[in-house]
CSV table of C-alpha atoms and ligand atoms in Angstrom, one decimal:
chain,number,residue,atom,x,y,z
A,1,UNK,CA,145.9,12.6,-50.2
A,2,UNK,CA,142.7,13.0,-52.5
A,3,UNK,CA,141.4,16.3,-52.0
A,4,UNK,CA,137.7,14.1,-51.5
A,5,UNK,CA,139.4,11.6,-49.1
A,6,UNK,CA,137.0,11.1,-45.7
A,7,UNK,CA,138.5,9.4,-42.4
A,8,UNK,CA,137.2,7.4,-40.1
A,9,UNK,CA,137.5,5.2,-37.0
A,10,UNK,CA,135.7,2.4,-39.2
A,11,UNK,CA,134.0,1.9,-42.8
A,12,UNK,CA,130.8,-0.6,-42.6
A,13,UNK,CA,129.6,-2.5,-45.5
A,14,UNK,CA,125.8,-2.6,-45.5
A,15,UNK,CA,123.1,-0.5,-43.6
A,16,UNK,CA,121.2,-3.9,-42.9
A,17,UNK,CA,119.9,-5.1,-39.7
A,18,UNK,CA,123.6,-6.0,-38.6
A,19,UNK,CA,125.4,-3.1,-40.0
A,20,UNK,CA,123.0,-0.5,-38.0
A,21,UNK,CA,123.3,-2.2,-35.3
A,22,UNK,CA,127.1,-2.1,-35.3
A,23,UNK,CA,127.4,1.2,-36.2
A,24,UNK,CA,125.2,2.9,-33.7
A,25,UNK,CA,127.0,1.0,-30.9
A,26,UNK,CA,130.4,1.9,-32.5
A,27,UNK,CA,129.6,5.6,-32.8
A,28,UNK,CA,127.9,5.6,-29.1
A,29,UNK,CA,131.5,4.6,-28.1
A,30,UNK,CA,132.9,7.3,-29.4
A,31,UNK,CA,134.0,6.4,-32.9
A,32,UNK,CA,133.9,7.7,-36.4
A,33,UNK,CA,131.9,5.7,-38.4
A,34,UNK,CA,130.9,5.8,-42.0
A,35,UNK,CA,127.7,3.0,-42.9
A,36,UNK,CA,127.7,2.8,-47.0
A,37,UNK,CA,124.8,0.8,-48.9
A,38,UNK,CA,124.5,0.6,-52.4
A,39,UNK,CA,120.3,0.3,-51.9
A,40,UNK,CA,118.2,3.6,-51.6
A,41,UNK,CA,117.3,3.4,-48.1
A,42,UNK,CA,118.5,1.4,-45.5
A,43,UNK,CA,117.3,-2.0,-43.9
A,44,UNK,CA,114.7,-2.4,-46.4
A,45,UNK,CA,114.9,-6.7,-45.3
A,46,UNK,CA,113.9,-5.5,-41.8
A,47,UNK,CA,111.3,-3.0,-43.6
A,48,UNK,CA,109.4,-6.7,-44.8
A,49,UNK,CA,110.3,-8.9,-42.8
A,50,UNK,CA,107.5,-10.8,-40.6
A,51,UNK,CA,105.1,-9.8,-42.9
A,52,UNK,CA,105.8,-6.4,-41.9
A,53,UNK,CA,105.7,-6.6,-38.4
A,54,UNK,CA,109.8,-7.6,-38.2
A,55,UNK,CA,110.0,-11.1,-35.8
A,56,UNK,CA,113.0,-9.0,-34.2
A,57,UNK,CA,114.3,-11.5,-31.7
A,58,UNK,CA,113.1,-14.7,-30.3
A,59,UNK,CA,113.2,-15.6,-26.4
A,60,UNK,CA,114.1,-18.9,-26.7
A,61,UNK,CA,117.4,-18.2,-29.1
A,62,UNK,CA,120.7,-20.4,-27.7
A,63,UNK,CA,123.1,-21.2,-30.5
A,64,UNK,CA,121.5,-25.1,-31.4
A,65,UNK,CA,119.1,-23.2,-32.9
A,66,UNK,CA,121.7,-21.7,-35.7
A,67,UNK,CA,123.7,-24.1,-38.4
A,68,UNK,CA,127.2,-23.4,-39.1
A,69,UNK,CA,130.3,-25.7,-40.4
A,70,UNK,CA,131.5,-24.2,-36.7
A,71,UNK,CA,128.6,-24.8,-34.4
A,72,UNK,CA,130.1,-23.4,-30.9
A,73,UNK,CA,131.4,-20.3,-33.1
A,74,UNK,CA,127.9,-18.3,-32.8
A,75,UNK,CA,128.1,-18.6,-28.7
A,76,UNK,CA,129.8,-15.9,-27.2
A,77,UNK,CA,128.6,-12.9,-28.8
A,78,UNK,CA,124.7,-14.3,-28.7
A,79,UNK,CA,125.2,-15.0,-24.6
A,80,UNK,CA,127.2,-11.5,-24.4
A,81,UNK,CA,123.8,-9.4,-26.6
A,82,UNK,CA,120.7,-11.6,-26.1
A,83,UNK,CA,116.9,-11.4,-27.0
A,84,UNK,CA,116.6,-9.2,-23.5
A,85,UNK,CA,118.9,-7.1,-24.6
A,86,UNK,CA,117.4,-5.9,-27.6
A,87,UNK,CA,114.0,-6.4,-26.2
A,88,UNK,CA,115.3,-3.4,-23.8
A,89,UNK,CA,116.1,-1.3,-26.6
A,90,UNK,CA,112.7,-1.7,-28.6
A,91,UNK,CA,110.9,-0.7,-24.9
A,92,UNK,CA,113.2,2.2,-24.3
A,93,UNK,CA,111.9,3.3,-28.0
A,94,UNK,CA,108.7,3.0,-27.1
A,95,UNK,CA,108.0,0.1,-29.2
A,96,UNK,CA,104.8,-1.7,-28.7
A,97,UNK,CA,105.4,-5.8,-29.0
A,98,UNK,CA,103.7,-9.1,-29.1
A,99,UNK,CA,104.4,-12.4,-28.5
A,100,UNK,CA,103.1,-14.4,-31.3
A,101,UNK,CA,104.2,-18.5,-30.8
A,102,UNK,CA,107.1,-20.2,-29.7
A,103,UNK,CA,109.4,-16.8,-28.3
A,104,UNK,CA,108.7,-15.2,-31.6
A,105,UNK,CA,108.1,-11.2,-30.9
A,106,UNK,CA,107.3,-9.1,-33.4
A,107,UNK,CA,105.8,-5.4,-33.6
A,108,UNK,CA,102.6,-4.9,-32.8
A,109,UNK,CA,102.8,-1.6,-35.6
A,110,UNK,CA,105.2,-2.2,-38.1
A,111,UNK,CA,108.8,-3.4,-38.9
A,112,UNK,CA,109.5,0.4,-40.1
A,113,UNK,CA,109.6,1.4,-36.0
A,114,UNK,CA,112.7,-1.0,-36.0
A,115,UNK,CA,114.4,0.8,-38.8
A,116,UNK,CA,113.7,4.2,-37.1
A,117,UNK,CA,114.9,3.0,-33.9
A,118,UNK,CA,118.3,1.5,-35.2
A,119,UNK,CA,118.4,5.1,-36.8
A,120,UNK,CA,118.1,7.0,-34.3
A,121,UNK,CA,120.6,5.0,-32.4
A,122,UNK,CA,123.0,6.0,-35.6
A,123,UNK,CA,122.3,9.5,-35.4
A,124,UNK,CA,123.2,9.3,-31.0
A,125,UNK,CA,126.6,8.2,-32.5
A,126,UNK,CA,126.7,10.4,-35.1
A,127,UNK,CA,126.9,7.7,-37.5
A,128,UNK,CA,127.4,8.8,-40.9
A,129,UNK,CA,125.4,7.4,-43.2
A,130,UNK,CA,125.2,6.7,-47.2
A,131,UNK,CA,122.2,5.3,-48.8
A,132,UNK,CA,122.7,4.8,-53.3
A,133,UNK,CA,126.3,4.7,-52.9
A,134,UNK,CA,127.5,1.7,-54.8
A,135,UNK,CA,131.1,0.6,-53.6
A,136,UNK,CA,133.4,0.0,-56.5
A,137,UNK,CA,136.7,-1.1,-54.9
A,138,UNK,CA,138.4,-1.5,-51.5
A,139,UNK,CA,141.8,-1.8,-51.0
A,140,UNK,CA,144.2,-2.5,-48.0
A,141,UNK,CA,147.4,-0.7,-47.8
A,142,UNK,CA,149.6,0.8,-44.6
A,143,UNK,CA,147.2,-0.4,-42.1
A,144,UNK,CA,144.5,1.3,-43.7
A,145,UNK,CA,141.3,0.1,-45.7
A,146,UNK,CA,140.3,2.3,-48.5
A,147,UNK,CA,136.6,2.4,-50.2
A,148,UNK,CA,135.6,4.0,-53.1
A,149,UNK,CA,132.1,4.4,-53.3
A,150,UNK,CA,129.4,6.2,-54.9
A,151,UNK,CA,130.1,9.7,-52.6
A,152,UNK,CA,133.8,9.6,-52.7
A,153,UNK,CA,136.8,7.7,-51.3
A,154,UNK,CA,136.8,6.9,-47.3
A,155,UNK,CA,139.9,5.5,-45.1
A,156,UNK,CA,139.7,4.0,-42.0
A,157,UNK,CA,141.8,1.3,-40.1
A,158,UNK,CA,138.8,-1.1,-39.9
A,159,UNK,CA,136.0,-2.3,-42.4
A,160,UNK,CA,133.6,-4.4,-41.0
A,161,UNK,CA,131.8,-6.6,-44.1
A,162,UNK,CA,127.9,-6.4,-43.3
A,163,UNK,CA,126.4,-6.8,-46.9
A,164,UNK,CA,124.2,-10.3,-46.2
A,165,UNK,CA,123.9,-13.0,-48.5
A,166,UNK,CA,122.3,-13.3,-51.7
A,167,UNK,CA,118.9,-14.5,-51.0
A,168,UNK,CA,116.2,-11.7,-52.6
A,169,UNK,CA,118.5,-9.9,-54.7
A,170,UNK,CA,115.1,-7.8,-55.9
A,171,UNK,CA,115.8,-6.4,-52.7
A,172,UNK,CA,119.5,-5.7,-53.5
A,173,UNK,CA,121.5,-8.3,-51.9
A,174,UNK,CA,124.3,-9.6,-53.5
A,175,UNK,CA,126.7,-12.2,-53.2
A,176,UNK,CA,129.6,-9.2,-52.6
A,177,UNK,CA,130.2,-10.2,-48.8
A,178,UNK,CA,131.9,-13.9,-50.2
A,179,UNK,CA,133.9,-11.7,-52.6
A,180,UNK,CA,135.5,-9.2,-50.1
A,181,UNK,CA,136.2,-12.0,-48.2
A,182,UNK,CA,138.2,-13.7,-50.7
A,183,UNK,CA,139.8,-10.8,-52.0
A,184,UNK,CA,141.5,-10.5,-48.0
A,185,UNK,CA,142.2,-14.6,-48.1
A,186,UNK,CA,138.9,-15.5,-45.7
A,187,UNK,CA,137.5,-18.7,-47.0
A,188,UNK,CA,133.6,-18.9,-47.8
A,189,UNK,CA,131.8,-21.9,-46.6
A,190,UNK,CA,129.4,-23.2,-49.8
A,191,UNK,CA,126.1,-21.1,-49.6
A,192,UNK,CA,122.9,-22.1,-50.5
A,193,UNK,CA,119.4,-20.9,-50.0
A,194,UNK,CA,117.7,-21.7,-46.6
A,195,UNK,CA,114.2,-21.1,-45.1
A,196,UNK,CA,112.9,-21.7,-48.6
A,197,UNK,CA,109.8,-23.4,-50.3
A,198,UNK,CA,110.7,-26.6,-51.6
A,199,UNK,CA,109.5,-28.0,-55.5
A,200,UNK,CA,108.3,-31.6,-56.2
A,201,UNK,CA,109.0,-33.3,-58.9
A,202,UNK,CA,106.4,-34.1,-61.8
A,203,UNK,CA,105.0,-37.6,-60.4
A,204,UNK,CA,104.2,-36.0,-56.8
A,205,UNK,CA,101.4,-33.8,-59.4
A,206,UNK,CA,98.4,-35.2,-57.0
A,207,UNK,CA,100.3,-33.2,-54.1
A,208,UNK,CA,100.6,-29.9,-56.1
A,209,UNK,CA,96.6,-30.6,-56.9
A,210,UNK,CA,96.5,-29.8,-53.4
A,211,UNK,CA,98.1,-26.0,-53.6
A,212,UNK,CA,96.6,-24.3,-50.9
A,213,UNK,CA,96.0,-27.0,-48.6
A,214,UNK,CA,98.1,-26.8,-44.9
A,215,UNK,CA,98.1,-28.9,-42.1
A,216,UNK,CA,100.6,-29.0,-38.8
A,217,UNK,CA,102.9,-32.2,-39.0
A,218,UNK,CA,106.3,-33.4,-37.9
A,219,UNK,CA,108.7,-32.2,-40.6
A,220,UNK,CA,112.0,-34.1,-40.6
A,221,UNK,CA,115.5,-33.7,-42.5
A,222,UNK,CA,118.1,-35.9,-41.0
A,223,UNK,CA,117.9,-35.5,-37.6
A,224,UNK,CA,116.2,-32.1,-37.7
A,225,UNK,CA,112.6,-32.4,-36.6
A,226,UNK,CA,110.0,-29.4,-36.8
A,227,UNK,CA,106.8,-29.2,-35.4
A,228,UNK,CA,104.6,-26.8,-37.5
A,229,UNK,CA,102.7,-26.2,-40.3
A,230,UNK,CA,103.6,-27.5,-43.7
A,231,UNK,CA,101.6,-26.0,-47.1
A,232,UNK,CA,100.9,-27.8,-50.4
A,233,UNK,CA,101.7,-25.2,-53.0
A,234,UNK,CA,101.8,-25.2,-57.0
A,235,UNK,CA,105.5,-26.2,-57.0
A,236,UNK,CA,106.2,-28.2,-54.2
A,237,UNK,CA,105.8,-27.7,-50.3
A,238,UNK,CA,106.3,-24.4,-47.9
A,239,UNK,CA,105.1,-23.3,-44.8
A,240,UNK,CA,106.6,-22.7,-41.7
A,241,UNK,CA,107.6,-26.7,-40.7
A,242,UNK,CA,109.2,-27.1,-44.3
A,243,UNK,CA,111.3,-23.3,-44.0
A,244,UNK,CA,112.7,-24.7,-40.9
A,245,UNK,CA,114.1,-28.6,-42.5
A,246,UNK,CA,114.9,-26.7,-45.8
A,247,UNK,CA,118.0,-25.3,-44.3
A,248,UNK,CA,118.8,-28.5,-43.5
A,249,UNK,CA,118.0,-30.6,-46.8
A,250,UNK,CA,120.6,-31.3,-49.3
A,251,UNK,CA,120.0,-32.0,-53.0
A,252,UNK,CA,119.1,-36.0,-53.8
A,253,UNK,CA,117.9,-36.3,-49.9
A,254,UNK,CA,114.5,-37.0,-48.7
A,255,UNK,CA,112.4,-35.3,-45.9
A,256,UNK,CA,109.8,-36.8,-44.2
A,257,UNK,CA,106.5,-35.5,-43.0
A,258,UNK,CA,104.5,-37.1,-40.2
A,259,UNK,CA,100.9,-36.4,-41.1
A,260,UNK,CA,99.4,-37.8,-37.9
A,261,UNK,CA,101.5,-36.6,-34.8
A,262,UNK,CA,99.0,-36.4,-32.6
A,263,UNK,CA,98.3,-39.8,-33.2
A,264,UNK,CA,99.6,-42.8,-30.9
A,265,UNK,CA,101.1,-46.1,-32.1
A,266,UNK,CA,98.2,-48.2,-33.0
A,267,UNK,CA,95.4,-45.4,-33.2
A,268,UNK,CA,94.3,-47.2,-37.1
A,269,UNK,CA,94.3,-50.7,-35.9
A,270,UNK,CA,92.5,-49.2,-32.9
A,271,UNK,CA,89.6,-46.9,-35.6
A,272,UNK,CA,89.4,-50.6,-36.7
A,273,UNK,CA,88.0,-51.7,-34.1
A,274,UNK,CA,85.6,-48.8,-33.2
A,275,UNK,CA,84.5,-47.8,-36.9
A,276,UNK,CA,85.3,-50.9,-39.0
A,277,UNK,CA,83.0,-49.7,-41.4
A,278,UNK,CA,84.8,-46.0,-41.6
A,279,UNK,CA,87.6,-45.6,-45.1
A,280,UNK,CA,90.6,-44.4,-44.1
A,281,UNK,CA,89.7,-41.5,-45.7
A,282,UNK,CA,87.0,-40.7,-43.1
A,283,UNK,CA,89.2,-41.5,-40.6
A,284,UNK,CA,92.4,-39.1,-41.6
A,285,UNK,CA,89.5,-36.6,-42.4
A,286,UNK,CA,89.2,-36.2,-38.3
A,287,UNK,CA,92.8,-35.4,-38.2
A,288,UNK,CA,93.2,-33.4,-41.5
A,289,UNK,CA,92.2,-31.3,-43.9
A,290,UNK,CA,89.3,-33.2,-46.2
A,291,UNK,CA,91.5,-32.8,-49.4
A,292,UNK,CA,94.2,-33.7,-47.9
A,293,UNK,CA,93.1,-36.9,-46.4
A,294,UNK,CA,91.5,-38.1,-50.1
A,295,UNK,CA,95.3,-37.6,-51.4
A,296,UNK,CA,96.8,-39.8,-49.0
A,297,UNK,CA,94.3,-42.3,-48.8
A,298,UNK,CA,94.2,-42.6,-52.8
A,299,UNK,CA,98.1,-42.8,-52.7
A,300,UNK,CA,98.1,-45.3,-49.5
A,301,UNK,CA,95.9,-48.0,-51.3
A,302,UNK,CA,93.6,-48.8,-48.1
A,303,UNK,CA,90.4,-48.6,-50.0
A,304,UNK,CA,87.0,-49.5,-48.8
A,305,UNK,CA,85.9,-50.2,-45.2
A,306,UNK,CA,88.6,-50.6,-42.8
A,307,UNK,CA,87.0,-53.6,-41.1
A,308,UNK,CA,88.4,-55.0,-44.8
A,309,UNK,CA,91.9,-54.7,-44.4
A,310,UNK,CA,94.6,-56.8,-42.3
A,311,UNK,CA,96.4,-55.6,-38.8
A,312,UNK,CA,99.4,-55.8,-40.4
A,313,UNK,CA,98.5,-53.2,-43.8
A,314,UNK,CA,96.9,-50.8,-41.2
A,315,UNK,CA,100.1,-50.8,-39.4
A,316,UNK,CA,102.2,-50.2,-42.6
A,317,UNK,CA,99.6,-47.5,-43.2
A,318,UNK,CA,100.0,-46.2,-40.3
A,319,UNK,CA,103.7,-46.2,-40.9
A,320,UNK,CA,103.8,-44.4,-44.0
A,321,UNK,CA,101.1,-41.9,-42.9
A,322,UNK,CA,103.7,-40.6,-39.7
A,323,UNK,CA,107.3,-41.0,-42.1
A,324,UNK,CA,105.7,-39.6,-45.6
A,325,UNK,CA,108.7,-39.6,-48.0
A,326,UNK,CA,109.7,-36.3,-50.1
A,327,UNK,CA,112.1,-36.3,-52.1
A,328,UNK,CA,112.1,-32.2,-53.5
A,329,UNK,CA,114.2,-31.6,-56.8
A,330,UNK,CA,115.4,-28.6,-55.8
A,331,UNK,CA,114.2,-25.3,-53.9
A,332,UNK,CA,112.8,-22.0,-55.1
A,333,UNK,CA,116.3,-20.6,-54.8
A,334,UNK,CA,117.8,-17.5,-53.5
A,335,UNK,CA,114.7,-15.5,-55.2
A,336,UNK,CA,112.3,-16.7,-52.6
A,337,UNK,CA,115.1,-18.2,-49.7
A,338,UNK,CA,114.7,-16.3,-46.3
A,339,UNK,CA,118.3,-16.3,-45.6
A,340,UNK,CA,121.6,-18.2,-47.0
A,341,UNK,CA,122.8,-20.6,-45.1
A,342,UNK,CA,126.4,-21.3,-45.6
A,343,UNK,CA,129.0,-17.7,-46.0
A,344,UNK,CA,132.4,-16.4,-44.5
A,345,UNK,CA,134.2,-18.9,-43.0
A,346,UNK,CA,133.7,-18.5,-38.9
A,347,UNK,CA,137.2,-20.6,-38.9
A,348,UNK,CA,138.9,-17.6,-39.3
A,349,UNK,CA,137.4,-15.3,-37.7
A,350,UNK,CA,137.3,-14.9,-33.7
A,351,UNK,CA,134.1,-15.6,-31.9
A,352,UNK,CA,134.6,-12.9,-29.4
A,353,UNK,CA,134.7,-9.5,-31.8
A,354,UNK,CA,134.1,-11.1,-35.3
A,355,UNK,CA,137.6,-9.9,-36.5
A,356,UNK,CA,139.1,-12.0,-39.0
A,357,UNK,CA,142.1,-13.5,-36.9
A,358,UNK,CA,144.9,-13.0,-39.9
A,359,UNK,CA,143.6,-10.0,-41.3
A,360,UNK,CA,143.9,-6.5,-39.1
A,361,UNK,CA,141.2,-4.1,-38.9
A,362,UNK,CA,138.8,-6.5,-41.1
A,363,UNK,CA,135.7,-7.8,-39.6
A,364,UNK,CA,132.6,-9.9,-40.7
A,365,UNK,CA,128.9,-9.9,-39.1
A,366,UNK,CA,125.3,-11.0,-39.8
A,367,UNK,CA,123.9,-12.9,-43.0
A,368,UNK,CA,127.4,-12.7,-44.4
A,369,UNK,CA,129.2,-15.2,-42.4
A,370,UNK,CA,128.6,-19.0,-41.7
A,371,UNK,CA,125.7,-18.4,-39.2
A,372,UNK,CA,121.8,-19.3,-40.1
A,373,UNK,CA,119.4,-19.2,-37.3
A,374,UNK,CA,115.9,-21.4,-37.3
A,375,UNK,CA,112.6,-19.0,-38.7
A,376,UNK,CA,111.4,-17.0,-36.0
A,377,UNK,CA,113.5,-14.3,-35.2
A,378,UNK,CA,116.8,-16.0,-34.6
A,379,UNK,CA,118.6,-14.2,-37.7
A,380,UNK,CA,118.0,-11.1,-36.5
A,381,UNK,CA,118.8,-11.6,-33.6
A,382,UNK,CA,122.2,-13.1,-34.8
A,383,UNK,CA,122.7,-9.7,-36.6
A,384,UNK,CA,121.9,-7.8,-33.3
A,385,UNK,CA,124.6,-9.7,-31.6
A,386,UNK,CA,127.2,-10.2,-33.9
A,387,UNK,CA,126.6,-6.0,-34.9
A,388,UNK,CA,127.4,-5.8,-31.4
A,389,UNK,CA,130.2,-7.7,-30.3
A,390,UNK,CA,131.9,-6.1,-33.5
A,391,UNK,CA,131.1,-2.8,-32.5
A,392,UNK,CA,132.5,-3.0,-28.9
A,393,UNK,CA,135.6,-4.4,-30.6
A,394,UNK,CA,136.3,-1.6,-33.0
B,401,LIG,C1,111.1,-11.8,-46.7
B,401,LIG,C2,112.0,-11.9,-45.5
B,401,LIG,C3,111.5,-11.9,-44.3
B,401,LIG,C4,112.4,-12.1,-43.2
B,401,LIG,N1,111.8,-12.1,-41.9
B,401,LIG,C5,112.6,-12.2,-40.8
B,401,LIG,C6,112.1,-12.2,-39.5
B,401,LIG,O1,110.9,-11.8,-39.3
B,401,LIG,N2,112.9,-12.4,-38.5
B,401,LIG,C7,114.2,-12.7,-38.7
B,401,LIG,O2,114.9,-12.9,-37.7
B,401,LIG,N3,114.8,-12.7,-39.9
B,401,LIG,C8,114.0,-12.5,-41.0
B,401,LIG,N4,114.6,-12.5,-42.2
B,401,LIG,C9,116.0,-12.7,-42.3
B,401,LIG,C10,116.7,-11.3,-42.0
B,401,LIG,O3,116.1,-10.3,-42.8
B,401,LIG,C11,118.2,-11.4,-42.3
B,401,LIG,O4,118.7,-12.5,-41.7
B,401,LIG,C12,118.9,-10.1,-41.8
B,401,LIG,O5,118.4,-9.0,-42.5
B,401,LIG,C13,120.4,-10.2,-42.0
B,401,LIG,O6,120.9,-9.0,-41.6
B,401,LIG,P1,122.3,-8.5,-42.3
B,401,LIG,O7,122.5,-7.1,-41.8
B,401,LIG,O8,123.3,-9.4,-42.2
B,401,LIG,O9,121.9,-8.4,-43.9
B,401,LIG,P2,120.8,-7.5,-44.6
B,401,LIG,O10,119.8,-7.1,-43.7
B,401,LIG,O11,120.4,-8.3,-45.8
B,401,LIG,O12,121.6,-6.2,-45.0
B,401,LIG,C14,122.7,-6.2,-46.0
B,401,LIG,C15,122.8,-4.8,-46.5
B,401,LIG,O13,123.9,-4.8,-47.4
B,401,LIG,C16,123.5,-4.1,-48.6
B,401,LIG,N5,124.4,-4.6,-49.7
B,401,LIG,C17,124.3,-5.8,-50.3
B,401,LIG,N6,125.2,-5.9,-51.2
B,401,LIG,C18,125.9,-4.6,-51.3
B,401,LIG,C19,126.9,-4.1,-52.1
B,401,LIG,N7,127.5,-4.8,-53.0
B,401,LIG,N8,127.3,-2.8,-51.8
B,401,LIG,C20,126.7,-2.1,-50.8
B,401,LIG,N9,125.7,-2.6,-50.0
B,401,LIG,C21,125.3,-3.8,-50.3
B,401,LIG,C22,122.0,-4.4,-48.8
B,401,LIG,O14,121.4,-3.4,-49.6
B,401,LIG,C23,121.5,-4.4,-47.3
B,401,LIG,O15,121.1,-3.2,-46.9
B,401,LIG,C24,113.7,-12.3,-43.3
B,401,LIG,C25,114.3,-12.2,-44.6
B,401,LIG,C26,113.5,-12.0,-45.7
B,401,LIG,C27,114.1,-12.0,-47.1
């Protein structure tokens, strides 16, 4: 044996928010556990995350609000560790919290009290744990998983892969998760960048004239529908409402925006008849942002008073204005994508303790694997509970 050889009950890969969380329940229960990051410190996602105030959980999380090529695979461990649960923890830290829209809770200090909280629960299990350690191989061998890292060589008869996905990798992620996995014969689901801005091609130009510009619409890819705001920018679209159908979108499809919807069936015909003389640009201006209602009604072609134009082209305007085609030509990729959607392949792993079901001892949790919640706190709180049903399992 390597004279610099360290045992433990378990090896995790990546101090993120799913690896802390995993190892500070693992060592609470008893076990010897060794959390390795290549980055400097740990958890520096969490560290910016909600603008620095960490979204750590949402209230309303249930697993339809997480896309997977497995869609019941995300169930168990989010009903077995929920939003309560960790809400619990932040309270017994002493944690002051907020609500801020639609079950999204966030820090009413900053997202570094979350880091020094999932500390601190490291340091009850007597987690130890290596920051700047870069891991150059891991091999499998006699029921054991070796890792040579940056600080030596460590055994242990479980590794659990808790490395992310690749989106921000100024931030040090890395696509390393998809490689493990394929090294041990896991299959990796296609990943692509999700809660990302997206870019319009060059004949939307009048829209990017409008960087700047946001207004809350219906935002729809397939037969995901968002309710939120939506933000012109230099490239293409972003805001919250376009984050959310991103992770939906495919390359080549269109989304759709409804501009109007607070608006009920008939409400031009009806400004017709109450303001015939009004444009349709003085009309949309009630219900949006001035620029933004000169855009539309340039690229509508409803000029003049609307007393002018025909029941029938006010209801095709109206049409248009509540199912506004986009068709993006790509996204702002992983350098700007929130998460990636896609990852290890939940087919073979078991929903219960994240274990891959033909590998012993090897286990997969958070970003890494085939799990992307909705904006708003759900992918944390997918790292909480996945961290955690791994952990009890170990
Ligand atoms: C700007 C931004 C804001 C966000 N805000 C929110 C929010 O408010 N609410 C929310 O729910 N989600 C938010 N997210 C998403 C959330 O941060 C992630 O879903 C979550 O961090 C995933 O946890 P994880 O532990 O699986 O991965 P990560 O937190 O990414 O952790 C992975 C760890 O593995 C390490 N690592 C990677 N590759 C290697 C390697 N080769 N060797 C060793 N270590 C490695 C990394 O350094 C990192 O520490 C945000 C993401 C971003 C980018």
């Amino acid at each position: 044996m390597p004279a610099d050889l360290q045992s433990y009950d378990a090896v995790i890969l990546g101090a993120g928010a799913a690896g802390l969380m995993c190892a500070a329940i693992a060592g609470q229960r008893g076990k010897r556990v060794l959390l390795l990051d290549h980055a400097p410190e740990v958890g520096r996602k969490i560290v910016i995350s909600g603008g620095g105030r960490c979204n750590f959980t949402n209230l309303h999380t249930a697993p339809d609000r997480y896309l997977s090529e497995n869609p019941h695979f995300a169930r168990s461990a989010l009903s077995r560790y929920t939003a309560q649960d960790f809400l619990a923890l932040v309270e017994r830290h002493g944690i002051a919290w907020h609500e801020k829209t639609l079950g999204q809770l966030f820090c009413d200090g900053s997202a570094k009290q979350i880091v020094a909280m999932l500390l601190d629960e490291c340091a009850r299990g007597s987690v130890t744990v290596m920051c700047d350690s870069a891991i150059s191989q891991v091999d499998h061998a006699d029921g054991l998983y070796r890792v040579t890292h940056g600080g030596g060589l460590a055994q242990a008869p479980a590794l659990v892969i808790a490395t992310g996905g690749p989106s921000i990798p100024k931030m040090g992620a890395t696509g390393f998760a998809y490689d493990l996995a394929r090294q041990f014969g896991l299959k990796v689901v296609q990943p692509r960048p999700a809660l990302v801005p997206l870019k319009l091609p060059a004949e939307e130009a009048l829209f990017r004239e409008l960087s700047g510009v946001s207004a809350g619409v219906v935002a729809t890819s397939g037969k995901a529908a968002f309710r939120e705001a939506a933000l012109f920018t230099h490239r293409g679209l972003s805001g919250p409402a376009i984050l959310q159908v991103s992770s939906y979108w495919r390359h080549g499809e269109a989304i759709a925006i409804d501009f109007v919807p607070d608006c009920a069936d008939g409400w031009l015909r009806e400004a017709k008849r109450e303001r015939p003389r009004a444009s349709l640009r003085r009309v949309l201006e009630d219900a949006l942002p001035a620029r933004l209602a000169e855009a539309l009604s340039q690229r509508i072609g409803v000029a003049g008073e609307l007393g002018g134009h025909s029941d029938k082209a006010l209801s095709a305007a109206e049409a248009k204005l509540s199912r506004w085609p986009f068709v993006p030509d790509g996204s702002e990729g992983y350098a700007k994508a929130e998460v990636t959607a896609g990852g290890i392949d939940t087919r073979g792993l078991s929903s219960k303790t994240m274990a891959a079901t033909k590998v012993p001892g090897l286990y997969a949790i958070g970003e890494a694997v085939d799990v992307t919640g909705w904006l708003g706190g759900y992918n944390f709180q997918w790292a909480w509970a996945s961290g955690v049903a791994a952990a009890q399992a170990l």
